[in-house]
Coordinates of N, CA and C in Angstrom, one line a residue:
M563 N -31.8 -6.7 29.8 CA -31.2 -7.9 30.2 C -29.7 -7.9 29.8
D564 N -28.8 -8.2 30.8 CA -27.4 -8.3 30.5 C -27.1 -9.5 29.7
P565 N -26.6 -9.4 28.5 CA -26.2 -10.6 27.7 C -25.2 -11.4 28.3
R566 N -24.3 -10.8 29.1 CA -23.2 -11.6 29.8 C -23.9 -12.6 30.8
L567 N -24.9 -12.2 31.5 CA -25.6 -13.1 32.4 C -26.1 -14.3 31.6
L568 N -26.8 -14.1 30.5 CA -27.3 -15.2 29.7 C -26.2 -16.1 29.2
D569 N -25.1 -15.5 28.7 CA -24.0 -16.3 28.2 C -23.5 -17.2 29.3
H570 N -23.3 -16.7 30.5 CA -22.7 -17.5 31.5 C -23.7 -18.5 32.1
L571 N -25.0 -18.2 32.2 CA -26.0 -19.2 32.6 C -25.9 -20.4 31.6
A572 N -26.0 -20.1 30.3 CA -26.0 -21.1 29.3 C -24.7 -22.0 29.4
A573 N -23.6 -21.3 29.6 CA -22.3 -22.0 29.7 C -22.3 -23.0 30.9
D574 N -22.8 -22.5 32.0 CA -22.9 -23.4 33.2 C -23.8 -24.5 33.0
A575 N -24.9 -24.3 32.2 CA -25.9 -25.3 32.0 C -25.5 -26.4 31.0
W576 N -24.4 -26.1 30.2 CA -23.9 -27.0 29.2 C -22.4 -27.1 29.3
P577 N -21.9 -27.6 30.3 CA -20.4 -27.5 30.6 C -19.6 -28.4 29.7
P578 N -18.4 -27.9 29.3 CA -17.5 -28.7 28.6 C -16.8 -29.7 29.5
L579 N -16.1 -30.7 28.9 CA -15.3 -31.6 29.7 C -14.0 -31.0 30.1
E580 N -13.5 -30.0 29.3 CA -12.2 -29.3 29.7 C -12.5 -27.8 29.4
S581 N -11.9 -27.0 30.3 CA -12.1 -25.6 30.2 C -10.8 -24.9 30.7
R582 N -10.5 -23.8 30.0 CA -9.3 -23.0 30.3 C -9.6 -21.5 30.2
A583 N -9.3 -20.7 31.2 CA -9.5 -19.3 31.2 C -8.4 -18.6 30.3
L584 N -8.8 -17.7 29.5 CA -7.9 -16.9 28.8 C -8.3 -15.4 29.0
D585 N -7.7 -14.8 30.0 CA -8.2 -13.5 30.4 C -9.7 -13.6 30.7
G586 N -10.5 -12.8 29.9 CA -12.0 -12.9 30.1 C -12.7 -13.9 29.2
W587 N -11.9 -14.6 28.4 CA -12.5 -15.6 27.5 C -12.5 -17.0 28.2
R588 N -13.3 -17.9 27.8 CA -13.3 -19.2 28.3 C -13.2 -20.2 27.1
L589 N -12.0 -21.0 27.1 CA -11.8 -22.0 26.1 C -12.4 -23.3 26.5
R590 N -13.1 -23.9 25.6 CA -13.9 -25.1 26.0 C -13.7 -26.3 25.0
A591 N -13.6 -27.5 25.5 CA -13.5 -28.7 24.7 C -14.2 -29.9 25.3
A592 N -14.8 -30.7 24.4 CA -15.5 -31.9 24.8 C -15.5 -32.9 23.6
S593 N -14.3 -33.2 23.1 CA -14.2 -34.2 22.1 C -15.0 -33.9 20.8
G594 N -15.3 -32.6 20.6 CA -16.0 -32.2 19.4 C -17.5 -32.4 19.5
V595 N -18.0 -32.8 20.6 CA -19.5 -33.1 20.7 C -20.2 -31.8 21.2
T596 N -21.0 -31.3 20.3 CA -21.8 -30.1 20.5 C -20.9 -28.8 20.4
K597 N -21.5 -27.8 19.7 CA -20.7 -26.6 19.5 C -20.4 -25.8 20.8
R598 N -21.4 -25.7 21.6 CA -21.2 -24.9 22.8 C -20.0 -25.4 23.7
A599 N -20.0 -26.7 23.8 CA -18.9 -27.3 24.7 C -17.6 -27.4 24.0
N600 N -17.5 -27.0 22.7 CA -16.2 -27.0 22.0 C -16.0 -25.7 21.3
S601 N -16.3 -24.6 22.0 CA -16.1 -23.3 21.4 C -15.5 -22.3 22.5
V602 N -15.2 -21.1 22.0 CA -14.6 -20.1 22.9 C -15.7 -19.1 23.3
L603 N -16.0 -19.0 24.5 CA -17.0 -18.0 25.0 C -16.2 -16.7 25.1
T604 N -16.6 -15.7 24.4 CA -15.8 -14.4 24.2 C -16.4 -13.2 25.0
S605 N -17.3 -13.5 25.9 CA -18.0 -12.3 26.6 C -17.1 -11.9 27.8
G606 N -15.9 -11.4 27.5 CA -15.0 -10.9 28.5 C -13.8 -10.3 27.8
P607 N -13.1 -9.4 28.5 CA -12.0 -8.7 27.9 C -10.7 -9.6 27.8
V608 N -9.9 -9.3 26.8 CA -8.6 -10.0 26.7 C -7.6 -8.9 26.5
V609 N -6.3 -9.1 26.9 CA -5.3 -8.1 26.9 C -4.9 -7.8 25.4
D610 N -4.6 -8.9 24.7 CA -4.2 -8.8 23.3 C -5.1 -9.7 22.4
P611 N -6.0 -9.1 21.7 CA -7.0 -9.9 20.9 C -6.3 -10.8 19.9
E612 N -5.3 -10.4 19.2 CA -4.7 -11.3 18.1 C -4.0 -12.5 18.8
R613 N -3.4 -12.2 19.9 CA -2.7 -13.3 20.6 C -3.8 -14.3 21.2
A614 N -4.9 -13.7 21.6 CA -6.0 -14.5 22.2 C -6.6 -15.4 21.1
I615 N -6.7 -14.9 19.9 CA -7.2 -15.8 18.8 C -6.2 -16.8 18.5
D616 N -4.9 -16.5 18.5 CA -3.9 -17.5 18.3 C -4.0 -18.6 19.4
A617 N -4.1 -18.2 20.6 CA -4.2 -19.1 21.7 C -5.5 -20.0 21.6
A618 N -6.6 -19.4 21.1 CA -7.8 -20.2 20.9 C -7.6 -21.3 19.9
E619 N -6.9 -20.9 18.8 CA -6.6 -21.8 17.7 C -5.7 -22.9 18.2
A620 N -4.7 -22.6 19.0 CA -3.7 -23.6 19.5 C -4.5 -24.5 20.5
F621 N -5.4 -24.0 21.3 CA -6.2 -24.9 22.2 C -7.0 -25.9 21.4
A622 N -7.6 -25.4 20.2 CA -8.4 -26.3 19.4 C -7.5 -27.4 18.8
R623 N -6.3 -27.0 18.3 CA -5.4 -28.0 17.8 C -5.0 -29.0 18.9
E624 N -4.7 -28.5 20.1 CA -4.4 -29.4 21.2 C -5.4 -30.4 21.5
H625 N -6.7 -30.0 21.3 CA -7.8 -31.0 21.6 C -8.4 -31.6 20.4
R626 N -7.8 -31.3 19.2 CA -8.2 -32.0 18.0 C -9.6 -31.6 17.6
I627 N -10.0 -30.4 17.8 CA -11.3 -29.9 17.4 C -11.1 -28.7 16.5
P628 N -12.1 -28.4 15.6 CA -12.0 -27.2 14.8 C -12.1 -25.9 15.6
P629 N -11.3 -24.9 15.2 CA -11.5 -23.6 16.0 C -12.9 -23.1 15.8
L630 N -13.5 -22.7 16.9 CA -14.9 -22.2 16.9 C -15.0 -21.2 18.0
L631 N -15.6 -20.0 17.7 CA -15.7 -19.0 18.7 C -17.2 -18.6 18.7
Q632 N -17.7 -18.4 19.9 CA -19.1 -18.0 20.1 C -19.1 -16.5 20.4
L633 N -19.8 -15.8 19.5 CA -19.9 -14.3 19.6 C -21.3 -13.9 19.8
G634 N -21.4 -12.8 20.5 CA -22.8 -12.2 20.8 C -22.6 -10.7 21.2
P635 N -23.7 -10.1 21.7 CA -23.6 -8.7 22.0 C -22.6 -8.4 23.2
A636 N -22.2 -9.4 24.0 CA -21.3 -9.1 25.1 C -19.9 -9.4 24.7
T637 N -19.6 -9.8 23.4 CA -18.3 -10.2 23.0 C -17.3 -9.0 23.1
L638 N -16.1 -9.3 23.6 CA -15.0 -8.3 23.6 C -13.8 -8.9 23.0
P639 N -13.0 -8.1 22.2 CA -13.3 -6.7 21.9 C -14.4 -6.6 20.9
A640 N -14.9 -5.4 20.8 CA -16.1 -5.1 19.9 C -15.8 -5.4 18.5
D641 N -14.6 -5.4 18.0 CA -14.2 -5.6 16.6 C -13.8 -7.1 16.4
L642 N -14.1 -8.0 17.3 CA -13.6 -9.4 17.1 C -14.2 -10.0 15.9
A643 N -15.4 -9.7 15.5 CA -15.9 -10.3 14.2 C -15.1 -9.8 13.0
D644 N -14.7 -8.6 13.0 CA -13.8 -8.1 11.9 C -12.5 -8.8 11.9
R645 N -11.9 -9.0 13.1 CA -10.6 -9.7 13.2 C -10.7 -11.1 12.7
L646 N -11.8 -11.8 13.1 CA -12.0 -13.2 12.6 C -12.3 -13.2 11.1
S647 N -13.1 -12.3 10.6 CA -13.3 -12.3 9.2 C -12.0 -12.1 8.4
A648 N -11.1 -11.3 8.9 CA -9.8 -11.2 8.2 C -9.0 -12.5 8.2
R649 N -9.3 -13.4 9.1 CA -8.6 -14.7 9.2 C -9.4 -15.7 8.4
G650 N -10.5 -15.4 7.7 CA -11.2 -16.3 7.0 C -12.4 -17.0 7.7
Y651 N -12.7 -16.5 8.9 CA -13.8 -17.1 9.6 C -15.1 -16.4 9.1
A652 N -16.3 -17.1 9.3 CA -17.6 -16.6 9.0 C -18.6 -17.1 10.0
P653 N -19.7 -16.3 10.2 CA -20.7 -16.7 11.2 C -21.6 -17.8 10.7
H654 N -22.1 -18.6 11.7 CA -23.0 -19.7 11.4 C -24.0 -19.9 12.6
D655 N -25.1 -20.5 12.3 CA -26.1 -20.9 13.4 C -26.5 -19.8 14.3
R656 N -26.9 -18.7 13.8 CA -27.4 -17.6 14.6 C -28.5 -18.0 15.5
T657 N -28.4 -17.8 16.8 CA -29.4 -18.4 17.7 C -29.9 -17.2 18.6
L658 N -31.2 -17.2 18.9 CA -31.8 -16.2 19.7 C -31.9 -16.7 21.1
V659 N -31.7 -15.9 22.1 CA -31.8 -16.2 23.5 C -33.1 -15.5 24.0
L660 N -34.1 -16.3 24.4 CA -35.4 -15.7 24.9 C -35.4 -15.8 26.4
T661 N -36.1 -14.9 27.0 CA -36.4 -15.0 28.4 C -37.8 -14.8 28.7
G662 N -38.3 -15.4 29.9 CA -39.6 -15.3 30.3 C -39.8 -15.7 31.7
T663 N -41.0 -16.0 32.1 CA -41.2 -16.4 33.5 C -41.9 -17.8 33.5
V664 N -41.6 -18.6 34.5 CA -42.1 -19.9 34.6 C -43.7 -19.8 34.7
R665 N -44.1 -18.8 35.5 CA -45.6 -18.7 35.7 C -46.3 -18.5 34.4
E666 N -45.9 -17.5 33.6 CA -46.6 -17.2 32.4 C -46.5 -18.4 31.4
A667 N -45.3 -19.0 31.3 CA -45.2 -20.2 30.4 C -46.1 -21.3 30.8
L668 N -46.2 -21.6 32.1 CA -47.1 -22.7 32.5 C -48.5 -22.4 32.2
A669 N -48.9 -21.2 32.3 CA -50.3 -20.8 32.0 C -50.7 -21.1 30.6
A670 N -49.7 -21.1 29.7 CA -50.0 -21.3 28.3 C -49.9 -22.8 27.8
L671 N -49.5 -23.7 28.7 CA -49.1 -25.0 28.3 C -50.2 -26.0 28.8
S672 N -50.5 -27.0 27.9 CA -51.3 -28.1 28.3 C -50.5 -29.3 28.8
G673 N -51.1 -30.1 29.6 CA -50.3 -31.2 30.3 C -50.4 -32.5 29.5
G674 N -49.8 -33.5 30.1 CA -49.8 -34.9 29.5 C -49.0 -35.8 30.4
R675 N -49.0 -37.1 30.2 CA -48.3 -38.0 31.0 C -46.9 -38.1 30.6
T676 N -46.0 -37.7 31.5 CA -44.5 -37.8 31.1 C -43.8 -38.5 32.3
E677 N -42.6 -39.0 32.0 CA -41.7 -39.5 33.0 C -40.7 -38.4 33.3
I678 N -40.4 -38.2 34.6 CA -39.4 -37.2 35.0 C -38.3 -37.9 35.8
D679 N -37.1 -37.5 35.5 CA -35.9 -38.1 36.2 C -34.9 -37.0 36.3
A680 N -34.0 -37.2 37.3 CA -32.9 -36.3 37.5 C -31.7 -36.6 36.6
H681 N -31.8 -37.7 35.8 CA -30.7 -38.1 34.9 C -31.4 -38.6 33.6
P682 N -30.7 -38.5 32.5 CA -31.3 -39.0 31.2 C -31.2 -40.5 31.2
S683 N -32.4 -41.1 30.9 CA -32.5 -42.5 30.8 C -31.9 -42.9 29.4
D684 N -31.7 -44.2 29.2 CA -31.2 -44.6 27.9 C -32.2 -44.3 26.8
D685 N -33.5 -44.4 27.1 CA -34.6 -44.1 26.1 C -34.5 -42.6 25.8
W686 N -34.3 -41.8 26.8 CA -34.2 -40.3 26.6 C -33.1 -40.0 25.7
M687 N -31.9 -40.6 26.0 CA -30.7 -40.3 25.2 C -30.9 -40.8 23.7
R688 N -31.5 -41.9 23.6 CA -31.7 -42.4 22.2 C -32.6 -41.5 21.4
L689 N -33.7 -41.1 22.0 CA -34.6 -40.2 21.3 C -34.0 -38.9 21.0
W690 N -33.4 -38.2 22.0 CA -32.8 -36.9 21.7 C -31.7 -37.0 20.7
W691 N -30.8 -38.1 20.8 CA -29.7 -38.2 19.8 C -30.2 -38.5 18.4
S692 N -31.3 -39.2 18.3 CA -31.8 -39.6 17.0 C -32.3 -38.3 16.3
V693 N -32.7 -37.3 17.0 CA -33.2 -36.1 16.4 C -32.1 -35.0 16.3
D694 N -31.3 -34.8 17.3 CA -30.4 -33.7 17.4 C -28.9 -34.1 17.3
G695 N -28.6 -35.4 17.5 CA -27.2 -35.8 17.7 C -26.5 -36.0 16.4
R696 N -25.2 -36.0 16.6 CA -24.3 -36.2 15.4 C -23.1 -37.1 15.9
G697 N -23.1 -38.3 15.4 CA -22.0 -39.2 15.8 C -22.5 -40.6 16.3
G698 N -21.6 -41.4 16.8 CA -22.0 -42.8 17.2 C -22.0 -42.9 18.7
D699 N -21.7 -44.2 19.2 CA -21.8 -44.5 20.6 C -20.8 -43.6 21.4
A700 N -19.6 -43.4 20.9 CA -18.6 -42.7 21.7 C -19.0 -41.2 21.9
E701 N -19.6 -40.6 20.9 CA -20.1 -39.3 21.0 C -21.3 -39.2 22.0
V702 N -22.2 -40.2 21.9 CA -23.3 -40.3 22.9 C -22.8 -40.3 24.3
E703 N -21.8 -41.0 24.6 CA -21.2 -41.1 26.0 C -20.6 -39.7 26.4
V704 N -20.0 -39.0 25.4 CA -19.5 -37.7 25.8 C -20.6 -36.8 26.1
A705 N -21.7 -36.8 25.3 CA -22.9 -36.0 25.5 C -23.5 -36.3 26.9
R706 N -23.5 -37.5 27.3 CA -24.1 -37.9 28.6 C -23.2 -37.2 29.7
R707 N -21.9 -37.2 29.5 CA -21.0 -36.6 30.5 C -21.3 -35.1 30.5
I708 N -21.5 -34.5 29.4 CA -21.8 -33.0 29.4 C -23.1 -32.8 30.1
L709 N -24.1 -33.5 29.9 CA -25.4 -33.4 30.6 C -25.3 -33.5 32.1
A710 N -24.4 -34.4 32.5 CA -24.2 -34.7 33.9 C -23.6 -33.5 34.7
G711 N -23.0 -32.6 33.9 CA -22.3 -31.5 34.5 C -23.1 -30.4 35.2
C712 N -24.5 -30.5 35.1 CA -25.3 -29.5 35.6 C -26.6 -30.1 36.2
D713 N -27.0 -29.7 37.3 CA -28.3 -30.1 38.0 C -29.4 -29.9 37.0
S714 N -30.2 -31.0 36.7 CA -31.2 -30.9 35.6 C -32.3 -31.8 35.9
S715 N -33.5 -31.6 35.2 CA -34.6 -32.5 35.2 C -34.8 -32.9 33.7
Y716 N -35.2 -34.2 33.5 CA -35.4 -34.7 32.2 C -36.8 -35.3 32.1
A717 N -37.5 -34.9 31.0 CA -38.8 -35.4 30.8 C -38.9 -36.2 29.5
L718 N -39.6 -37.3 29.6 CA -39.8 -38.2 28.5 C -41.3 -38.6 28.4
L719 N -41.8 -38.4 27.2 CA -43.2 -38.7 26.9 C -43.3 -39.9 25.9
R720 N -44.1 -40.9 26.2 CA -44.2 -42.1 25.4 C -45.6 -42.1 24.7
D721 N -45.7 -42.6 23.5 CA -46.9 -42.9 22.9 C -47.0 -44.3 22.5
E722 N -48.0 -44.7 21.7 CA -48.1 -46.1 21.4 C -47.0 -46.7 20.7
D723 N -46.1 -45.9 20.1 CA -44.9 -46.4 19.4 C -43.6 -46.3 20.1
G724 N -43.7 -45.8 21.4 CA -42.5 -45.7 22.2 C -42.2 -44.3 22.5
P725 N -40.9 -44.0 22.9 CA -40.5 -42.6 23.3 C -40.9 -41.7 22.1
A726 N -41.6 -40.6 22.5 CA -42.1 -39.7 21.4 C -41.5 -38.3 21.5
A727 N -41.3 -37.8 22.8 CA -40.8 -36.4 23.0 C -40.0 -36.4 24.2
C728 N -39.1 -35.5 24.3 CA -38.2 -35.3 25.4 C -37.8 -33.9 25.6
G729 N -37.2 -33.6 26.8 CA -36.7 -32.3 27.0 C -35.9 -32.3 28.3
R730 N -35.0 -31.3 28.4 CA -34.2 -31.1 29.6 C -34.3 -29.7 30.2
L731 N -34.4 -29.6 31.5 CA -34.5 -28.3 32.1 C -33.3 -28.2 33.0
A732 N -32.4 -27.3 32.7 CA -31.1 -27.1 33.5 C -31.3 -26.0 34.6
F733 N -30.8 -26.2 35.7 CA -30.9 -25.2 36.8 C -29.6 -24.6 37.0
A734 N -29.5 -23.3 37.0 CA -28.3 -22.5 37.1 C -28.5 -21.3 37.9
T735 N -27.4 -20.8 38.6 CA -27.5 -19.7 39.5 C -26.7 -18.5 39.0
A736 N -27.3 -17.4 38.9 CA -26.6 -16.2 38.4 C -25.6 -15.7 39.5
L737 N -24.7 -14.8 39.2 CA -23.7 -14.3 40.1 C -24.4 -13.6 41.3
D738 N -25.6 -13.0 41.1 CA -26.2 -12.3 42.2 C -27.0 -13.3 43.0
G739 N -27.0 -14.6 42.8 CA -27.6 -15.6 43.6 C -29.0 -16.0 43.1
E740 N -29.5 -15.3 42.0 CA -30.9 -15.6 41.5 C -30.9 -16.9 40.8
E741 N -31.9 -17.8 41.0 CA -32.0 -19.1 40.4 C -32.7 -18.9 39.1
W742 N -32.2 -19.6 38.0 CA -32.8 -19.6 36.7 C -32.9 -21.0 36.3
C743 N -33.7 -21.2 35.2 CA -33.8 -22.5 34.6 C -33.8 -22.3 33.1
G744 N -33.2 -23.3 32.4 CA -33.0 -23.1 30.9 C -33.4 -24.4 30.2
L745 N -34.2 -24.3 29.1 CA -34.6 -25.4 28.4 C -33.6 -25.9 27.3
F746 N -33.3 -27.2 27.3 CA -32.4 -27.7 26.3 C -33.0 -29.1 25.8
G747 N -32.5 -29.5 24.7 CA -32.7 -30.9 24.3 C -34.2 -31.2 24.0
V748 N -35.0 -30.2 23.7 CA -36.4 -30.5 23.4 C -36.5 -31.1 22.0
A749 N -37.0 -32.3 21.9 CA -37.0 -33.0 20.7 C -38.2 -33.9 20.6
T750 N -38.8 -34.1 19.4 CA -40.0 -34.9 19.2 C -39.7 -35.8 18.0
R751 N -40.0 -37.1 18.1 CA -39.9 -38.0 17.0 C -40.6 -37.5 15.8
P752 N -40.0 -37.5 14.6 CA -40.6 -36.9 13.5 C -42.1 -37.3 13.2
D753 N -42.4 -38.5 13.3 CA -43.8 -39.0 13.0 C -44.7 -38.7 14.2
A754 N -44.2 -38.1 15.3 CA -45.1 -37.8 16.4 C -45.3 -36.3 16.6
R755 N -44.9 -35.5 15.7 CA -45.0 -34.1 15.8 C -46.5 -33.6 15.6
R756 N -46.7 -32.4 16.1 CA -48.0 -31.7 15.9 C -49.1 -32.4 16.7
R757 N -48.8 -33.0 17.8 CA -49.8 -33.7 18.6 C -49.8 -33.2 20.0
G758 N -49.1 -32.1 20.3 CA -49.0 -31.5 21.6 C -48.0 -32.1 22.6
H759 N -47.2 -33.0 22.0 CA -46.2 -33.7 22.9 C -45.2 -32.8 23.5
A760 N -44.7 -31.8 22.7 CA -43.7 -30.9 23.2 C -44.3 -30.0 24.3
S761 N -45.5 -29.6 24.1 CA -46.2 -28.8 25.2 C -46.3 -29.6 26.5
A762 N -46.6 -30.9 26.4 CA -46.7 -31.7 27.6 C -45.3 -31.8 28.3
V763 N -44.3 -32.0 27.5 CA -42.9 -32.1 28.0 C -42.5 -30.8 28.7
L764 N -42.8 -29.7 28.0 CA -42.4 -28.4 28.6 C -43.1 -28.1 29.9
R765 N -44.4 -28.5 30.0 CA -45.2 -28.2 31.2 C -44.6 -29.1 32.3
S766 N -44.3 -30.3 32.1 CA -43.8 -31.2 33.2 C -42.5 -30.7 33.7
L767 N -41.6 -30.2 32.8 CA -40.3 -29.6 33.2 C -40.5 -28.4 34.0
L768 N -41.4 -27.5 33.5 CA -41.5 -26.2 34.2 C -42.3 -26.4 35.6
D769 N -43.0 -27.5 35.7 CA -43.6 -27.8 37.0 C -42.5 -28.1 38.0
Q770 N -41.4 -28.7 37.5 CA -40.2 -28.9 38.4 C -39.6 -27.6 38.8
A771 N -39.5 -26.7 37.9 CA -39.0 -25.4 38.3 C -39.9 -24.7 39.3
R772 N -41.2 -24.7 39.1 CA -42.1 -24.1 40.1 C -42.0 -24.8 41.4
G773 N -41.8 -26.1 41.5 CA -41.6 -26.7 42.7 C -40.4 -26.3 43.5
R774 N -39.4 -25.8 42.8 CA -38.2 -25.3 43.4 C -38.2 -23.8 43.7
G775 N -39.3 -23.2 43.3 CA -39.4 -21.8 43.5 C -38.7 -20.9 42.5
I776 N -38.4 -21.5 41.4 CA -37.6 -20.8 40.3 C -38.6 -20.1 39.4
E777 N -38.4 -18.8 39.1 CA -39.3 -18.0 38.3 C -38.7 -17.6 37.0
R778 N -37.4 -17.5 36.9 CA -36.8 -16.9 35.6 C -36.4 -18.1 34.7
L779 N -36.7 -17.9 33.4 CA -36.6 -18.9 32.4 C -35.8 -18.3 31.2
W780 N -34.9 -19.1 30.6 CA -34.3 -18.7 29.3 C -34.4 -19.9 28.4
I781 N -34.5 -19.6 27.1 CA -34.6 -20.6 26.1 C -33.7 -20.1 24.9
Q782 N -33.0 -21.1 24.3 CA -32.2 -20.8 23.1 C -32.9 -21.4 21.9
V783 N -33.0 -20.7 20.8 CA -33.7 -21.2 19.6 C -33.0 -20.7 18.4
L784 N -32.8 -21.6 17.4 CA -32.2 -21.1 16.1 C -33.1 -20.0 15.5
E785 N -32.5 -19.0 15.0 CA -33.3 -17.9 14.4 C -34.1 -18.4 13.2
S786 N -33.6 -19.5 12.5 CA -34.3 -20.0 11.4 C -35.4 -21.0 11.8
N787 N -35.6 -21.3 13.0 CA -36.6 -22.3 13.5 C -37.9 -21.5 13.8
S788 N -38.6 -21.2 12.8 CA -39.8 -20.4 13.0 C -40.9 -21.1 13.8
G789 N -41.0 -22.4 13.7 CA -42.0 -23.1 14.5 C -41.8 -23.0 15.9
A790 N -40.5 -23.3 16.3 CA -40.2 -23.2 17.8 C -40.3 -21.8 18.3
R791 N -39.9 -20.8 17.5 CA -40.0 -19.4 17.9 C -41.5 -19.0 18.2
R792 N -42.4 -19.5 17.3 CA -43.8 -19.3 17.6 C -44.3 -19.9 18.9
L793 N -43.9 -21.1 19.1 CA -44.2 -21.8 20.4 C -43.8 -21.1 21.6
Y794 N -42.5 -20.6 21.6 CA -42.0 -20.0 22.7 C -42.5 -18.6 22.9
A795 N -42.9 -17.9 21.8 CA -43.5 -16.6 21.9 C -44.9 -16.7 22.6
A796 N -45.6 -17.9 22.3 CA -46.9 -18.1 22.9 C -46.8 -18.3 24.4
L797 N -45.6 -18.7 24.9 CA -45.3 -18.9 26.3 C -44.9 -17.5 27.0
G798 N -44.9 -16.5 26.2 CA -44.6 -15.2 26.8 C -43.1 -14.9 26.8
C799 N -42.3 -15.7 26.1 CA -40.9 -15.5 26.1 C -40.5 -14.4 25.0
E800 N -39.6 -13.5 25.3 CA -39.2 -12.5 24.4 C -37.7 -12.5 24.2
R801 N -37.3 -12.0 23.0 CA -35.9 -12.0 22.7 C -35.1 -11.1 23.6
S802 N -34.0 -11.6 24.2 CA -33.2 -10.8 25.1 C -31.7 -10.7 24.7
S803 N -31.3 -11.7 23.8 CA -29.9 -11.7 23.4 C -29.8 -12.6 22.1
W804 N -28.6 -12.8 21.7 CA -28.4 -13.7 20.6 C -26.9 -14.1 20.6
Y805 N -26.6 -15.2 19.8 CA -25.2 -15.5 19.6 C -25.0 -16.3 18.3
E806 N -23.8 -16.4 17.8 CA -23.6 -17.2 16.6 C -22.1 -17.7 16.7
Y807 N -21.9 -18.8 16.0 CA -20.6 -19.4 16.0 C -19.8 -19.0 14.8
W808 N -18.6 -18.6 15.0 CA -17.7 -18.3 13.9 C -16.6 -19.4 13.7
R809 N -16.5 -19.8 12.5 CA -15.6 -20.8 12.1 C -15.1 -20.6 10.7
R810 N -14.1 -21.3 10.3 CA -13.6 -21.3 8.9 C -14.4 -22.2 8.1
P811 N -14.6 -21.9 6.8 CA -15.3 -22.8 5.9 C -14.7 -24.2 5.9

């Protein structure tokens, strides 16, 4: 699996509010809301690496966000990690990129009653933000704009206490025209966990992909999240790539 393909699918599925090309790098900003939308995608060549790092830092200052670079197996130049380390940067949040098929994942999932929409409802946003978000109302609105930047389906499951689990399935197209779907924003209210709610949300989302004739699936999961990794392994998803964010302490 070409890691550049996965890098660019994920970038398209979680677009920044502002983007600037720097040779083969992509500088991204979105008021500091989420790492992906406020980092430099480095899976492409640059003419002068040191000047490129300088330009990335200047872009961050311009947008009042901390300098942050996303590195993975497709990163160029190959010694970028060493160059960043020399400037005081260090890696954080190592994340695995898993791939699988919609068909195999659906076969492993149980169903449940969920609400499906093409846009995140207020209840969806509140639940997701309460689990994964950082910030207040202004940051929530920025996040909503990020989500709106890619064709997606949103699933919400309710229990007797209200919104209990949610998830987002983004639809993206590879350069060769193949359609993919990627899971994002899968969250469960803490007191509602271990009840099969996440499985029901995933099934309802992947049903949307099957209805569109999409077969290829990717999922991003923190390497430290052993529970989520077990769930996705049970869906037949296998490790295909990884990335981590480099920043100064």
